[in-house]
Short mmCIF file of C-alpha atoms and ligand atoms in Angstrom, two decimals:
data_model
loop_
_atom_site.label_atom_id
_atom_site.label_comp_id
_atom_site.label_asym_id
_atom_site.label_seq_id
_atom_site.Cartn_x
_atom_site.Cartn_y
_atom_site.Cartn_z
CA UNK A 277 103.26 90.46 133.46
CA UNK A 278 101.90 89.62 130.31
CA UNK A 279 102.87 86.63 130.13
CA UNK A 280 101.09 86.07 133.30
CA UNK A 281 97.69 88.06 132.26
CA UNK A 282 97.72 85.80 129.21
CA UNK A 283 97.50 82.42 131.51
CA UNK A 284 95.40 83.95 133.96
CA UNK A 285 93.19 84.33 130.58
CA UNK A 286 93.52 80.95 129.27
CA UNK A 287 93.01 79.53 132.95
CA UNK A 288 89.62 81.41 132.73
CA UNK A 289 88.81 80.54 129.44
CA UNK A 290 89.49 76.52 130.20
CA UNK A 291 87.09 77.67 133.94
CA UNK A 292 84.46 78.49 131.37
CA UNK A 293 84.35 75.99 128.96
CA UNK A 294 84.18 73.02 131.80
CA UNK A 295 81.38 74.89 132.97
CA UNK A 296 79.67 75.07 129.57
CA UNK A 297 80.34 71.67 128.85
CA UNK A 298 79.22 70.80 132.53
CA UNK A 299 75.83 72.88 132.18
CA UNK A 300 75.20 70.65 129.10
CA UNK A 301 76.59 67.45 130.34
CA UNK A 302 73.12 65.93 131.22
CA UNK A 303 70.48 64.98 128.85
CA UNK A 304 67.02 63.46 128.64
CA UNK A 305 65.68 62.13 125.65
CA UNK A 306 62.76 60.33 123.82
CA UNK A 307 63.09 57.01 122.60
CA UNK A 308 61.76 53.58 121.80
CA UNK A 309 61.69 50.30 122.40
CA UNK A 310 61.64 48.77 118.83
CA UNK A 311 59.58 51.91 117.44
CA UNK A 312 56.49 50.76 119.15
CA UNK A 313 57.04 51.20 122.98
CA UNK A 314 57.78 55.01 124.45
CA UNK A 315 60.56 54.87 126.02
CA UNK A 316 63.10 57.48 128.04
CA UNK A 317 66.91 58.16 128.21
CA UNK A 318 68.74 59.62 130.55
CA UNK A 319 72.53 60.39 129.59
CA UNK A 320 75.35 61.97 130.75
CA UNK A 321 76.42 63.47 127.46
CA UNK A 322 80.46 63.92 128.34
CA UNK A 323 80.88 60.20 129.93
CA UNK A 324 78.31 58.67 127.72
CA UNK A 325 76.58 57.11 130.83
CA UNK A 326 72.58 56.24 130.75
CA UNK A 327 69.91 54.57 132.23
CA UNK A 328 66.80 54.15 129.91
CA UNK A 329 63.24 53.37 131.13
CA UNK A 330 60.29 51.49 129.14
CA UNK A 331 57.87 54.53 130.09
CA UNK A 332 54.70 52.08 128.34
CA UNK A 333 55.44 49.30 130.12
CA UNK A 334 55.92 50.08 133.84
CA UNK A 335 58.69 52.28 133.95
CA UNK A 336 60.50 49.20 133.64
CA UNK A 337 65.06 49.65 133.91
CA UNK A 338 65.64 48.98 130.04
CA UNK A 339 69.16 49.69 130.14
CA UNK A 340 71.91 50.96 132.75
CA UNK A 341 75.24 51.62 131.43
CA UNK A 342 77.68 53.52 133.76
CA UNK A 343 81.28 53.97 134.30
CA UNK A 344 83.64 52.22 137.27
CA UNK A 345 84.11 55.48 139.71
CA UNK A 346 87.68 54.22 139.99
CA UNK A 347 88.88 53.54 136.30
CA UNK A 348 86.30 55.15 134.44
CA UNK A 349 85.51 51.93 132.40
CA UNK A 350 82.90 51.49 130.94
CA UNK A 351 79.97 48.87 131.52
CA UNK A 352 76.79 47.42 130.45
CA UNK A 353 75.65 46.81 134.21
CA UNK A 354 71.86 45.07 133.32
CA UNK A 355 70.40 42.89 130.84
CA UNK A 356 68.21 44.19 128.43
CA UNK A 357 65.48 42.52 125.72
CA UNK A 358 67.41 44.00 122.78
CA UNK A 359 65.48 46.53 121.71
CA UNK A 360 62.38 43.70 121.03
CA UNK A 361 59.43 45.12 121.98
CA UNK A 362 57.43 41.65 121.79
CA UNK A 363 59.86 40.65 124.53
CA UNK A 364 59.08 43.20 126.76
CA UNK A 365 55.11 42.33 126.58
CA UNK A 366 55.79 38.71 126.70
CA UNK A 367 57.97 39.91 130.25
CA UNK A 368 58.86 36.10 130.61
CA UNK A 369 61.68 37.32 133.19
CA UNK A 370 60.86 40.54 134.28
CA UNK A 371 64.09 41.80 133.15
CA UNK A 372 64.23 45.71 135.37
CA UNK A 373 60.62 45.27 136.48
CA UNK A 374 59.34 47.27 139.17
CA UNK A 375 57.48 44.83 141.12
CA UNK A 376 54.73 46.56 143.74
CA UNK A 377 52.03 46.79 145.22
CA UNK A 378 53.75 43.35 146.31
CA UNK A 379 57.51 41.15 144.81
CA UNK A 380 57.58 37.99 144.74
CA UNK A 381 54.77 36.28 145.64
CA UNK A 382 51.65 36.05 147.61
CA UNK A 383 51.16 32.04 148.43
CA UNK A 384 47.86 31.09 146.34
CA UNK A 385 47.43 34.82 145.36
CA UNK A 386 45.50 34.71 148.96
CA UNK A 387 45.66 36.85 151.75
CA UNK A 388 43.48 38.12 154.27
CA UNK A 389 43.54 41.76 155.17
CA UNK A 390 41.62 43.33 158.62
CA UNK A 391 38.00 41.97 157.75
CA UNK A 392 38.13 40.51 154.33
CA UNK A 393 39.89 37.96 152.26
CA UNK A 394 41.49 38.57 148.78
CA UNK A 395 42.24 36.60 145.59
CA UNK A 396 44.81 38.10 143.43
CA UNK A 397 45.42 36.44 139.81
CA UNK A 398 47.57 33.26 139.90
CA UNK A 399 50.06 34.11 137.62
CA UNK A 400 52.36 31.48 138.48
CA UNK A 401 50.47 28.34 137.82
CA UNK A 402 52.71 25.72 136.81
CA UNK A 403 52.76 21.86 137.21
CA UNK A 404 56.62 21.45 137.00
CA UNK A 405 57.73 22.75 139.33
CA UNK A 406 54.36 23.05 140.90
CA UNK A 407 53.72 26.29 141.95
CA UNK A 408 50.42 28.56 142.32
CA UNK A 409 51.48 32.18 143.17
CA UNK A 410 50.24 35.47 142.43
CA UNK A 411 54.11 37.37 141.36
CA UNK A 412 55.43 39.98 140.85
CA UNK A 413 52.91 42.92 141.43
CA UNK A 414 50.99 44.80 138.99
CA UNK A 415 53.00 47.10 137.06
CA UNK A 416 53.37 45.16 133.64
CA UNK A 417 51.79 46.62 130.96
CA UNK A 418 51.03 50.13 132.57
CA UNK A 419 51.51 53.17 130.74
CA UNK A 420 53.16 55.58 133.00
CA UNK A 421 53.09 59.72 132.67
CA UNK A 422 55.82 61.73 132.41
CA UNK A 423 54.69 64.48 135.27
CA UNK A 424 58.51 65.90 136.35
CA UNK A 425 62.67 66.35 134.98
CA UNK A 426 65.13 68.22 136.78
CA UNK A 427 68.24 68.76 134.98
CA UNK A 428 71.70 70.22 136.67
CA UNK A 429 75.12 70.40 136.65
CA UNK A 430 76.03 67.38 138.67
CA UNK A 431 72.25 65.07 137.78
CA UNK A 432 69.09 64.65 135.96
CA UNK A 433 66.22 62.93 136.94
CA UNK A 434 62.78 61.90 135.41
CA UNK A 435 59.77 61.68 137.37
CA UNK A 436 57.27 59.00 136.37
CA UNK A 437 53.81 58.72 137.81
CA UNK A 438 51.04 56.24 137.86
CA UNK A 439 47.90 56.68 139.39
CA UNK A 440 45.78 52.65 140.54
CA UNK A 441 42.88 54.27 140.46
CA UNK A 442 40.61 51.18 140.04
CA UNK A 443 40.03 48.35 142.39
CA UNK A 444 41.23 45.82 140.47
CA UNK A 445 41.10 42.10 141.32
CA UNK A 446 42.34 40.81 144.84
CA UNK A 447 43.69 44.83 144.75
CA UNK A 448 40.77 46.90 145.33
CA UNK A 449 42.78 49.65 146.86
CA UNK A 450 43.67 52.83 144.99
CA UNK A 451 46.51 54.39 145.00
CA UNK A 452 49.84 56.64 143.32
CA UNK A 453 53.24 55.38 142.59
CA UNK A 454 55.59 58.39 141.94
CA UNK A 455 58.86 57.43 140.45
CA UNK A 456 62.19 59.43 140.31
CA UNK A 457 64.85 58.14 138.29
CA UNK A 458 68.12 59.92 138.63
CA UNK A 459 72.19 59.85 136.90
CA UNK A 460 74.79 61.42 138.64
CA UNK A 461 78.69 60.99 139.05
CA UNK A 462 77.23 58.93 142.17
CA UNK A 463 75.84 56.42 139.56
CA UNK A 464 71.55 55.38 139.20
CA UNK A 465 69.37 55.99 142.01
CA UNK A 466 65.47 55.67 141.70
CA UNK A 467 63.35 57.06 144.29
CA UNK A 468 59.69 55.90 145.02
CA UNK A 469 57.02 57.71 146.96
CA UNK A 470 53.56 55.35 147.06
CA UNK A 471 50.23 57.32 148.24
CA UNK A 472 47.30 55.80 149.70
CA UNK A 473 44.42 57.42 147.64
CA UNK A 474 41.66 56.73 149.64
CA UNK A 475 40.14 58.56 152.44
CA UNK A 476 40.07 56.54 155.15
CA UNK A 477 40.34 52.46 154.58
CA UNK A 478 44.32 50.74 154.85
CA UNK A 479 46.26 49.13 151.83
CA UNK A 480 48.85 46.30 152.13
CA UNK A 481 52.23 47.43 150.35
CA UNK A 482 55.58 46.37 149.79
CA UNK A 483 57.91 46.31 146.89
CA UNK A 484 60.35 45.17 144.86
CA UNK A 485 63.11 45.73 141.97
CA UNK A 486 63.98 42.73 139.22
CA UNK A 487 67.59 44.04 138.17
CA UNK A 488 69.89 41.10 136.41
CA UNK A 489 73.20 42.41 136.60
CA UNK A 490 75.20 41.10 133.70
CA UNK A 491 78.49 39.11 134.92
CA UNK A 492 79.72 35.96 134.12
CA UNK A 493 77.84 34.40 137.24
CA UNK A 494 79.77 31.16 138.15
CA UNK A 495 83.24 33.01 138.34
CA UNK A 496 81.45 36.02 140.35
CA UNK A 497 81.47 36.82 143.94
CA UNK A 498 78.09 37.92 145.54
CA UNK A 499 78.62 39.54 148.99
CA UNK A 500 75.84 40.55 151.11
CA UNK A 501 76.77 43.37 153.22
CA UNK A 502 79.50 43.26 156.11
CA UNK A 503 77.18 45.95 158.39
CA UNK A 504 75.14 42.88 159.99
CA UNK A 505 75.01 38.76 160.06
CA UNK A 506 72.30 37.37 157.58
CA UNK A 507 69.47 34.92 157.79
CA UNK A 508 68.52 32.91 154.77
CA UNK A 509 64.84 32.68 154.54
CA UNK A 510 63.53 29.00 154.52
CA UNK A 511 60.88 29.14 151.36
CA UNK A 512 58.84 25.73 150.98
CA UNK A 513 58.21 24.30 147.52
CA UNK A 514 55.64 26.63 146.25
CA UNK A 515 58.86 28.96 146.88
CA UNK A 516 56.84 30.61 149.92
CA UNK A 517 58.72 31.59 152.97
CA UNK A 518 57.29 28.97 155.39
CA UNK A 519 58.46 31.45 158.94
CA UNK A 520 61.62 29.25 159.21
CA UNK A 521 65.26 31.36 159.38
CA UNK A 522 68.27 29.95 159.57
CA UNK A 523 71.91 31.95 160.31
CA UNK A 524 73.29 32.07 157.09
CA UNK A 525 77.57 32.68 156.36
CA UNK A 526 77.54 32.55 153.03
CA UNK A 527 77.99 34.96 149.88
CA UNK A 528 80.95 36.38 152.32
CA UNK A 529 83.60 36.99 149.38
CA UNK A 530 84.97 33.80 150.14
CA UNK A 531 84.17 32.35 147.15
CA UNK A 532 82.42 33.01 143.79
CA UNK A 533 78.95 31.63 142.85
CA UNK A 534 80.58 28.48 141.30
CA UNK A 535 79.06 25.82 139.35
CA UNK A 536 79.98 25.92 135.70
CA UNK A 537 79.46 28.20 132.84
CA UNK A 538 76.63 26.89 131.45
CA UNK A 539 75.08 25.69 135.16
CA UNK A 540 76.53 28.52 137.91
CA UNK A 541 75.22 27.31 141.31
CA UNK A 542 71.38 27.79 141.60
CA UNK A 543 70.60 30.47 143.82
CA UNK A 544 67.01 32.01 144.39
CA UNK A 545 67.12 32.79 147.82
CA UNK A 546 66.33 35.50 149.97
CA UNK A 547 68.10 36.77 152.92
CA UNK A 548 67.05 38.86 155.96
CA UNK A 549 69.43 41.51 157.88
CA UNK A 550 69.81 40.56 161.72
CA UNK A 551 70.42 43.31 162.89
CA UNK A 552 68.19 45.86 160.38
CA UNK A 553 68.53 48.76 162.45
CA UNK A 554 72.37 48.95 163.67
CA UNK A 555 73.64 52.05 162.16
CA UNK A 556 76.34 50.52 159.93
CA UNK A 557 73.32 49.19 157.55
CA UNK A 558 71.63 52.53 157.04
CA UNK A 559 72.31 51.84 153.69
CA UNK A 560 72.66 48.34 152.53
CA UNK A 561 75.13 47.15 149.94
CA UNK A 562 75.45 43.92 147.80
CA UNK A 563 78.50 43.77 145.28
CA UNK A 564 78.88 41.41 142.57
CA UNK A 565 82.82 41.36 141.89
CA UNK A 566 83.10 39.81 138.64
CA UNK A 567 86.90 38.17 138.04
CA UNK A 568 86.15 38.38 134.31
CA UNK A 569 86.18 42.21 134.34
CA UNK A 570 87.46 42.53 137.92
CA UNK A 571 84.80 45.61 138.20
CA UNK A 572 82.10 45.94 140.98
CA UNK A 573 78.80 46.86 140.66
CA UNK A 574 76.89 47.65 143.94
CA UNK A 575 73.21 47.81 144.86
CA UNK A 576 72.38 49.72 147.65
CA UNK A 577 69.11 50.08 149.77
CA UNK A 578 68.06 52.44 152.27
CA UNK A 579 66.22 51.69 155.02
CA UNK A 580 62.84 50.84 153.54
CA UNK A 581 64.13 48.33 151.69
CA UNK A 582 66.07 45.68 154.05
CA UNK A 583 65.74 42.48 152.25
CA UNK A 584 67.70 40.86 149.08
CA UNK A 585 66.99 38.54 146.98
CA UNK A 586 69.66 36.43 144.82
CA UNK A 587 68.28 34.49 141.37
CA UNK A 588 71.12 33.13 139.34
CA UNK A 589 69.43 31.12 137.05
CA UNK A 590 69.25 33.65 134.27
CA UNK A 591 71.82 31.16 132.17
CA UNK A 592 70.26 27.73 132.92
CA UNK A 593 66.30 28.79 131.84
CA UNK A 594 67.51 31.48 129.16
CA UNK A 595 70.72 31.21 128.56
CA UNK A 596 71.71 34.97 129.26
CA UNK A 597 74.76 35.36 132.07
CA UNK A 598 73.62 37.63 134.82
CA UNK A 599 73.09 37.59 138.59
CA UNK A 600 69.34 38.88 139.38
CA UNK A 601 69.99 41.18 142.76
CA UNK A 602 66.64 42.27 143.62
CA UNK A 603 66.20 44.59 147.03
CA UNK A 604 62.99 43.97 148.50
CA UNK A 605 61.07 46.38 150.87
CA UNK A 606 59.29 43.34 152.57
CA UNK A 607 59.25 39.47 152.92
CA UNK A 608 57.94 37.08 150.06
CA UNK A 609 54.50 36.48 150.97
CA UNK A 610 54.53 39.23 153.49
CA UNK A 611 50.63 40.01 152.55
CA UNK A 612 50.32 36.75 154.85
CA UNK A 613 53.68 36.52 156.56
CA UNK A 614 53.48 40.58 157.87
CA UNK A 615 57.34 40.54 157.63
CA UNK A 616 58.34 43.93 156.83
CA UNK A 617 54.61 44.34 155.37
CA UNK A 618 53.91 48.51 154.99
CA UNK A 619 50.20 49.11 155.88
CA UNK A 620 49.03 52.47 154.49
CA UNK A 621 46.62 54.32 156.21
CA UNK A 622 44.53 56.79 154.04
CA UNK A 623 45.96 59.36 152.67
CA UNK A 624 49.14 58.15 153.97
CA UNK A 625 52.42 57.61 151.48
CA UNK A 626 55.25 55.56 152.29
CA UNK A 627 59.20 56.30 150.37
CA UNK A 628 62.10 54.30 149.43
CA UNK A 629 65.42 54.44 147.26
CA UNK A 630 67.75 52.45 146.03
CA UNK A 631 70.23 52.55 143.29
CA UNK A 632 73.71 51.19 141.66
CA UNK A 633 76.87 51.96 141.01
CA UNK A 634 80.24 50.39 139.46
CA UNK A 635 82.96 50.26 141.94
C1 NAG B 940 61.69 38.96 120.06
O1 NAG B 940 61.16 38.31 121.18
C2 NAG B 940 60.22 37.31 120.86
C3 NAG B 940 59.61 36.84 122.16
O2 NAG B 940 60.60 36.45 123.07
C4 NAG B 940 60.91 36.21 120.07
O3 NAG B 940 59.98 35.21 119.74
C5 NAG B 940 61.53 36.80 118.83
O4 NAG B 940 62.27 35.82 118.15
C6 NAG B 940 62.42 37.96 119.16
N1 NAG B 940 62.82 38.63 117.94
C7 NAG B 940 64.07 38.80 117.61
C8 NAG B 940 64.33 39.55 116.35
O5 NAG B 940 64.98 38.38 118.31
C1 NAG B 941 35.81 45.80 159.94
O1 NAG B 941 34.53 45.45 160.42
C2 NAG B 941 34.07 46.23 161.51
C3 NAG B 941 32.75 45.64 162.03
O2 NAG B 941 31.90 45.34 160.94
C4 NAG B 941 33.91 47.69 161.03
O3 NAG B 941 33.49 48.49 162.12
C5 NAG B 941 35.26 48.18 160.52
O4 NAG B 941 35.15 49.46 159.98
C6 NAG B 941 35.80 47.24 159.44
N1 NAG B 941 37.16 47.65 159.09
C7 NAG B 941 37.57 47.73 157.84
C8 NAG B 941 38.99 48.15 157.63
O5 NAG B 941 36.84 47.46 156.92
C1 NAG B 942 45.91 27.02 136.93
O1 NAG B 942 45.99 26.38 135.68
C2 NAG B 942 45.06 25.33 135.51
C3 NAG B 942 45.26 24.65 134.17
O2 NAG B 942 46.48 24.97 133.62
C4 NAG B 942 43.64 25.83 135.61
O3 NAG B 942 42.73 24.77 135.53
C5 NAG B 942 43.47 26.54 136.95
O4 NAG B 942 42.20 27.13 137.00
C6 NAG B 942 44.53 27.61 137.12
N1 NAG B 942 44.39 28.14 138.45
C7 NAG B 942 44.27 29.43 138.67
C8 NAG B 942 44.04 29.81 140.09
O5 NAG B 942 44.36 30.29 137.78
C1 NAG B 943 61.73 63.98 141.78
O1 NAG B 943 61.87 64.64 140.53
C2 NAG B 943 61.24 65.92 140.49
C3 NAG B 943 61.32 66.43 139.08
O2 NAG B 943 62.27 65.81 138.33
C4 NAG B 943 61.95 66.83 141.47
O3 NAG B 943 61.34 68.10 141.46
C5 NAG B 943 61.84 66.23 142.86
O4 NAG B 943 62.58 66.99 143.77
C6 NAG B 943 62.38 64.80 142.88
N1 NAG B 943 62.11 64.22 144.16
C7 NAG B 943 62.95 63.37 144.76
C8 NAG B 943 62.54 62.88 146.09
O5 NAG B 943 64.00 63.02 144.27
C1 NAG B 944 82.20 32.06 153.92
O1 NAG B 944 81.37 31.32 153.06
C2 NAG B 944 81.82 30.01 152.79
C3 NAG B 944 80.83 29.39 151.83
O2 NAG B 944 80.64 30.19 150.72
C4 NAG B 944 81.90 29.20 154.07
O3 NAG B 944 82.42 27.91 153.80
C5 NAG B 944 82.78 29.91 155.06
O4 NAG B 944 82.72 29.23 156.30
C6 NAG B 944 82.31 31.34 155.27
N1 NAG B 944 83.22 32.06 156.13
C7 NAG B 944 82.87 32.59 157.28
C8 NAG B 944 83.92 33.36 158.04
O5 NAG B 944 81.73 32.50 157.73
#
């Protein structure tokens, strides 16, 4: 008997230190980007997980490192600008942007919306290539508010806010991004709620995420996800999507990216679910199965966000291995194309999540 009593004890005493250390597993803390840019961690203090966002420069992913669900290994999933703040203003490659009120681009920065026409910034205006786009959205350089946290036993999130409330030019339609950014044994998730501000007139929206997932890209396999067949959007040379589809069987695990080290096969191409709706692709996943580390990472996307976008060219232009991923809510271009385009009516607020995990 006491024998027994004593085990019983140390059973509970081992029941109440995993729940001590689990009630202070999580953790959210203040830090920087080079001293000079605020930024915030969020950190699974037992597994030494965390995701860190650039809260001065527009709530930008920093830094995701997680563990494989299966073997516990550790990785660093996404390329970072090494702690250089100059790099992160400079944003040359949008390394973990958030890209809204629009990703990718808008053809000419033009678009027409019920009775008037618009003229965003041309931001890509290059002779070689030659391209004249307004990309990526308007997030850089925004300082974002800290307005929520949530800490339990199994998660912690952040809540980041931003309030566009300024017509600014081509965008003359105010509005609030809300931002949750959440660790859990599931892995990152960020969840986005977008509010039309104004009483009664529409805003164009869609939006995008700028992950590079770090892998070494030529040996890695891509694979869109199994749920539905995919079209690969036709984009003419001022990378626009000219309407043009085409059935596409590739990135089916068949294969990795190929190419060589230095010069993995150029990708930056954007494909289209057909079939969207069927209820295998509530949730849509991409894995990059890297042979080097033979670990997965997955992106997944609910239902607001249905296409995906793969850039490998993170190694040719600045010599950094990675596979950008980037799960887009609507088409390139949809401010003119409409495809997947989310008009908000005032007062009205659209959502979306996405997130990643290691395999
Ligand atoms: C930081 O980034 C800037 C801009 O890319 C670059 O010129 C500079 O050399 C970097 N600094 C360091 C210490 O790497
Ligand atoms: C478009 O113009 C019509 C006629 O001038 C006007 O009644 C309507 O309110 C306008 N719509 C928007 C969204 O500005
Ligand atoms: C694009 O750049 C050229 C010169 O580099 C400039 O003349 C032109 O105004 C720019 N276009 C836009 C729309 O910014
Ligand atoms: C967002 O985060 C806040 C505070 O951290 C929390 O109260 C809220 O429930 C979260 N919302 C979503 C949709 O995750
Ligand atoms: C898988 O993709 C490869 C190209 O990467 C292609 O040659 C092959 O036909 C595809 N397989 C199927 C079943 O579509």
């Amino acid at each position: 008997m006491g024998r027994c009593s004593k085990a019983l004890r140390l059973a509970s005493l081992i029941f109440i230190l995993a729940r001590a250390s689990n009630a202070t597993r999580y953790s959210i803390v203040d830090t920087t980007i080079g001293g000079v840019l605020a930024a915030k961690r969020i950190q699974n203090d037992d597994t030494s997980e965390y995701v860190e966002t650039i809260v001065d420069y527009g709530g930008r992913v920093e830094d995701l490192v997680l563990n494989s669900r299966t073997t516990g290994v550790q990785r660093k999933v996404l390329l970072t600008h090494h702690d250089n703040a100059t790099a992160v203003l400079e944003n040359k490659w949008w390394k973990g942007m958030l890209l809204l009120p629009w990703a990718n681009r808008i053809a000419y920065g033009k678009y027409e919306f019920f009775n008037a026409s618009y003229q965003l910034p041309v931001n890509e205006n290059t002779t070689d290539p030659p391209r004249h786009n307004a990309l990526h959205g308007l997030m850089p350089g925004r300082k974002l508010t800290v307005t929520g946290s949530q800490i339990t036993t199994s998660s912690a999130s952040l809540q980041l806010s931003y309030h566009f409330d300024k017509p600014l030019p081509g965008y003359p339609f105010t509005f609030d991004v809300v931002i949750n950014y959440t660790l859990s044994e599931s892995g990152f998730s960020m969840h986005f709620t977008v509010t039309n501000r104004m009483e009664s007139f529409p805003m164009p929206f869609y939006m995008g995420w700028h992950p590079y997932f770090v892998c070494t890209a030529y040996k890695t396999y891509v694979v869109l996800d199994k749920c539905t067949t995919w079209n690969h959007v036709e984009l003419n040379t001022n990378m626009d999507p000219t309407g043009i589809t085409k059935l596409y069987h590739g990135l089916n695990g068949s294969q990795p990216i190929g190419g060589t080290e230095t010069n993995p096969t150029f990708f930056d191409d954007e494909f289209k679910p057909v079939s969207p709706d069927s209820p295998e692709c509530n949730v849509i996943q991409t894995r990059l199965y890297d042979v080097d580390t033979s670990q997965t990472a997955v992106l997944w996307q609910d239902s607001s966000f249905r296409l995906v976008h793969v850039f490998t060219g993170s190694e040719s232009l600045f010599h950094e291995d990675a596979i950008a991923v980037e799960p887009m809510s609507g088409m390139a271009d949809a401010y003119n194309n409409h495809d997947h385009l989310s008009v908000l009516s005032g007062g009205e607020t659209w959502s979306g999540s996405f997130g990643v995990y290691v395999e």
